[in-house]
Tab-separated table of C-alpha atoms and ligand atoms in Angstrom:
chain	number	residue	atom	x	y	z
Q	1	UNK	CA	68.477	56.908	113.672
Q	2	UNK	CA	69.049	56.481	109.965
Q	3	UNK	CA	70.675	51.961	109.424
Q	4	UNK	CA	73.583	53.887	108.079
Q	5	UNK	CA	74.361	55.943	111.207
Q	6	UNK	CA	77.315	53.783	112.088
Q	7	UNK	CA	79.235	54.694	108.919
Q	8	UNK	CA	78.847	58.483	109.250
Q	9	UNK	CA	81.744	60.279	110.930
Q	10	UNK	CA	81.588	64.538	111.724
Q	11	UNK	CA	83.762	66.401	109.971
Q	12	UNK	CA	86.526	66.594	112.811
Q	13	UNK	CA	86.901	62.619	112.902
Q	14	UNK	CA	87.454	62.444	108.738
Q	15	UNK	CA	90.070	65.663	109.379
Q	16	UNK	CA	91.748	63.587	112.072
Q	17	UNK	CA	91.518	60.266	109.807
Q	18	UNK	CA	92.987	62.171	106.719
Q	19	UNK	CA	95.186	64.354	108.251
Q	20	UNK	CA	93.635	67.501	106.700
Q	21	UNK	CA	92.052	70.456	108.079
Q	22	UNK	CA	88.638	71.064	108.765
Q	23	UNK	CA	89.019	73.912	106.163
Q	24	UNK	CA	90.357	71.721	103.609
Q	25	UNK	CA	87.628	69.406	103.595
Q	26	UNK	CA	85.070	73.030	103.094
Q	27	UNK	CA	86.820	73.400	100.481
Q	28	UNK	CA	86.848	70.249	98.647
Q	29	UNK	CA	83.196	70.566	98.952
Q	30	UNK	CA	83.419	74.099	97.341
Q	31	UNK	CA	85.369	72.203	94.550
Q	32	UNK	CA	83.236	69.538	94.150
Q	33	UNK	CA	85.554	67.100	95.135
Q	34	UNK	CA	83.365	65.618	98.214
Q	35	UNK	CA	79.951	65.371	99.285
Q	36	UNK	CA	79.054	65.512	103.087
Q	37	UNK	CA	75.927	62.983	103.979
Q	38	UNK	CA	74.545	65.570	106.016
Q	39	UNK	CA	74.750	67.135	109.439
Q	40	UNK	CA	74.389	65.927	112.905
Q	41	UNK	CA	74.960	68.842	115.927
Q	42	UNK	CA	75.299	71.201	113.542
Q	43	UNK	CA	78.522	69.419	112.091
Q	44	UNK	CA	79.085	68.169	109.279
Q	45	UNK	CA	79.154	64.422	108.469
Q	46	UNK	CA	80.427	62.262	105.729
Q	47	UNK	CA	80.282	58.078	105.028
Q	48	UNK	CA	82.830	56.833	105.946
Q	49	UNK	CA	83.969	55.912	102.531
Q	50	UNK	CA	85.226	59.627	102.030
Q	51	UNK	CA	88.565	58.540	103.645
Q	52	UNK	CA	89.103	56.316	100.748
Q	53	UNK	CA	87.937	59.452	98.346
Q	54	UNK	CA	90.020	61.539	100.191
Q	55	UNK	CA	93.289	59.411	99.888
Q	56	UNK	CA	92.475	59.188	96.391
Q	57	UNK	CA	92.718	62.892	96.135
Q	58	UNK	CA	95.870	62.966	97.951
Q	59	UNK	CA	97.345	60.193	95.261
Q	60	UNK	CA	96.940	62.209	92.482
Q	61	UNK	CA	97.997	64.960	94.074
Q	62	UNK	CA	101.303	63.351	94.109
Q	63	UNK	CA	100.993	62.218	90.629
Q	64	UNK	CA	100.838	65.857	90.302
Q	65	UNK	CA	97.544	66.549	88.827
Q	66	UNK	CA	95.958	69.669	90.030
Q	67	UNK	CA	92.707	69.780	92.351
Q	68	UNK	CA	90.513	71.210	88.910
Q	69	UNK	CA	91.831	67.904	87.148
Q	70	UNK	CA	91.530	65.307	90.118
Q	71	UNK	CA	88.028	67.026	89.884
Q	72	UNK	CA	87.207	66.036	86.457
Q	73	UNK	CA	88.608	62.682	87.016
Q	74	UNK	CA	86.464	62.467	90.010
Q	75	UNK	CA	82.824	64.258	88.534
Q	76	UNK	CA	81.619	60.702	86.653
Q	77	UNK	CA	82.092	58.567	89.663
Q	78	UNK	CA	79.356	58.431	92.288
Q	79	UNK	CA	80.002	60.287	95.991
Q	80	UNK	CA	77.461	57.440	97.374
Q	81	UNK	CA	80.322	54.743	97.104
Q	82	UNK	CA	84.189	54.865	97.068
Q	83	UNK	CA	86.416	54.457	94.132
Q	84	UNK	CA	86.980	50.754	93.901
Q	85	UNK	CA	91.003	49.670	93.369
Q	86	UNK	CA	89.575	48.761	89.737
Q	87	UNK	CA	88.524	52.594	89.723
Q	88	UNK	CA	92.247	53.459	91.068
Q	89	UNK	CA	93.917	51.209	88.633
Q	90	UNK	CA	92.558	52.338	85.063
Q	91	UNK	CA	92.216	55.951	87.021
Q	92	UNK	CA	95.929	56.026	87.466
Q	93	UNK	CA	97.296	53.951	84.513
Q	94	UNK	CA	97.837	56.796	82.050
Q	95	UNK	CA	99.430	58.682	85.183
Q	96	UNK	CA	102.582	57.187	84.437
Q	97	UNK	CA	103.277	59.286	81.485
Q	98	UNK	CA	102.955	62.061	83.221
Q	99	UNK	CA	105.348	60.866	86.063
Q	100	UNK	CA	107.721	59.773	83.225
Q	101	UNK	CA	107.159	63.509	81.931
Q	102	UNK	CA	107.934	64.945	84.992
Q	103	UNK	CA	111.391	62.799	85.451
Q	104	UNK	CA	113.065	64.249	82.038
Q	105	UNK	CA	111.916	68.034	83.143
Q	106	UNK	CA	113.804	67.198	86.473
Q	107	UNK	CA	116.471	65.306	85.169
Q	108	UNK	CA	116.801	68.615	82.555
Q	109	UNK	CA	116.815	70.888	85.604
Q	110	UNK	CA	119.315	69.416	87.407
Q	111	UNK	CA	121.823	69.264	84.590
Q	112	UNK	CA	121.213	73.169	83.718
Q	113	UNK	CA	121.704	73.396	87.556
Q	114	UNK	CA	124.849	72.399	87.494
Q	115	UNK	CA	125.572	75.211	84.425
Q	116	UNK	CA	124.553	77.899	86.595
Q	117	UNK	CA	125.989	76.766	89.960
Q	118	UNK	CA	129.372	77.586	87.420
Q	119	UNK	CA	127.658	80.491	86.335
Q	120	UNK	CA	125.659	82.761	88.251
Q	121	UNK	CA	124.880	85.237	85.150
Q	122	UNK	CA	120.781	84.797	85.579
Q	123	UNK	CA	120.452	86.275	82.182
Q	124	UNK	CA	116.809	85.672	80.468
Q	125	UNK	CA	118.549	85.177	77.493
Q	126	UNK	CA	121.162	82.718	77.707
Q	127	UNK	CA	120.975	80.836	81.569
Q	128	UNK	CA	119.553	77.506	80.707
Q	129	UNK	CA	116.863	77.414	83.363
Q	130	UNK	CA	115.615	80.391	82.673
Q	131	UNK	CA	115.330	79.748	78.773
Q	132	UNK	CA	115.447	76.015	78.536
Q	133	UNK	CA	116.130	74.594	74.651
Q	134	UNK	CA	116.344	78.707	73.608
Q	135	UNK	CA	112.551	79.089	73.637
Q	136	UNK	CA	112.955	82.775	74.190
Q	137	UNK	CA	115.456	83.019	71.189
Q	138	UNK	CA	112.751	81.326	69.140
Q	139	UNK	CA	110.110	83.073	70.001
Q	140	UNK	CA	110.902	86.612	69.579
Q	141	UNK	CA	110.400	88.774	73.121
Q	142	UNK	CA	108.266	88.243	75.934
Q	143	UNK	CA	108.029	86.993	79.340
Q	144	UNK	CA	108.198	83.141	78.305
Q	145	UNK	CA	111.040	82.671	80.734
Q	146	UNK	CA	107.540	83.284	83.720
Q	147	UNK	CA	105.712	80.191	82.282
H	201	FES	S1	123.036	81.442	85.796
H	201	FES	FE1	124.093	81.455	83.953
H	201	FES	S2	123.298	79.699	82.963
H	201	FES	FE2	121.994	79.926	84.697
């Protein structure tokens, strides 16, 4: 029995710790996201220190970053430990821009909702969530309205 046995948990304990499916985790492997320590019963187990990995994952998920960028974030730190709050803190500090980002495109939205709700025209020229600040007009033709 290897002196780390006690902090190895099978793949069905971590998906009932993180709340994620079994399939999920496969494919954060497939990403690169997480390693599995190896396998007991044919299972696959992980340190225990995934869960922390794994939460950290589910952070900047909220943040809004997508799984190929969580992944670069993720490639220089070591899978033998988990990221330290020092890690999460200089990890997440330029985050906020982002999150600042993302308020002004919502805050935008919801006031060219409010044109539309007294609208209803849908028109790829002219309704303002469709062709927010005229892009399409400046631009010339072309889907830009699908971006
Ligand atoms: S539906 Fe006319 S502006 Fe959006």
């Amino acid at each position: 029995m290897s002196p780390h046995h006690q902090d190895l948990l099978h793949i069905t304990h971590v998906s009932k710790r993180s709340g994620l499916s079994t399939a999920t985790l496969r494919f954060y492997e497939v990403q690169g996201l997480i390693r599995p320590a190896g396998r007991s019963g044919g299972k696959r187990t992980y340190h225990r220190h995934v869960l922390r990995r794994l939460a950290f994952i589910a952070a900047a998920q909220r943040v809004g970053l997508s799984l190929a960028e969580i992944g670069d974030v993720l490639a220089p730190m070591p899978t033998d430990h988990a990221p330290t709050p020092a890690d999460w803190r200089r990890i997440s500090d330029p985050w906020k821009q982002r999150v600042d980002d993302a308020m002004v495109r919502l805050q935008k939205l919801r006031t060219s909702l409010d044109d539309c709700i007294g609208c209803g025209c849908l028109s790829m020229k002219t309704c303002s969530i469709l062709n927010p600040d005229d892009e399409a007009a400046a631009e010339g033709t072309g889907p830009r309205w699908l971006r």
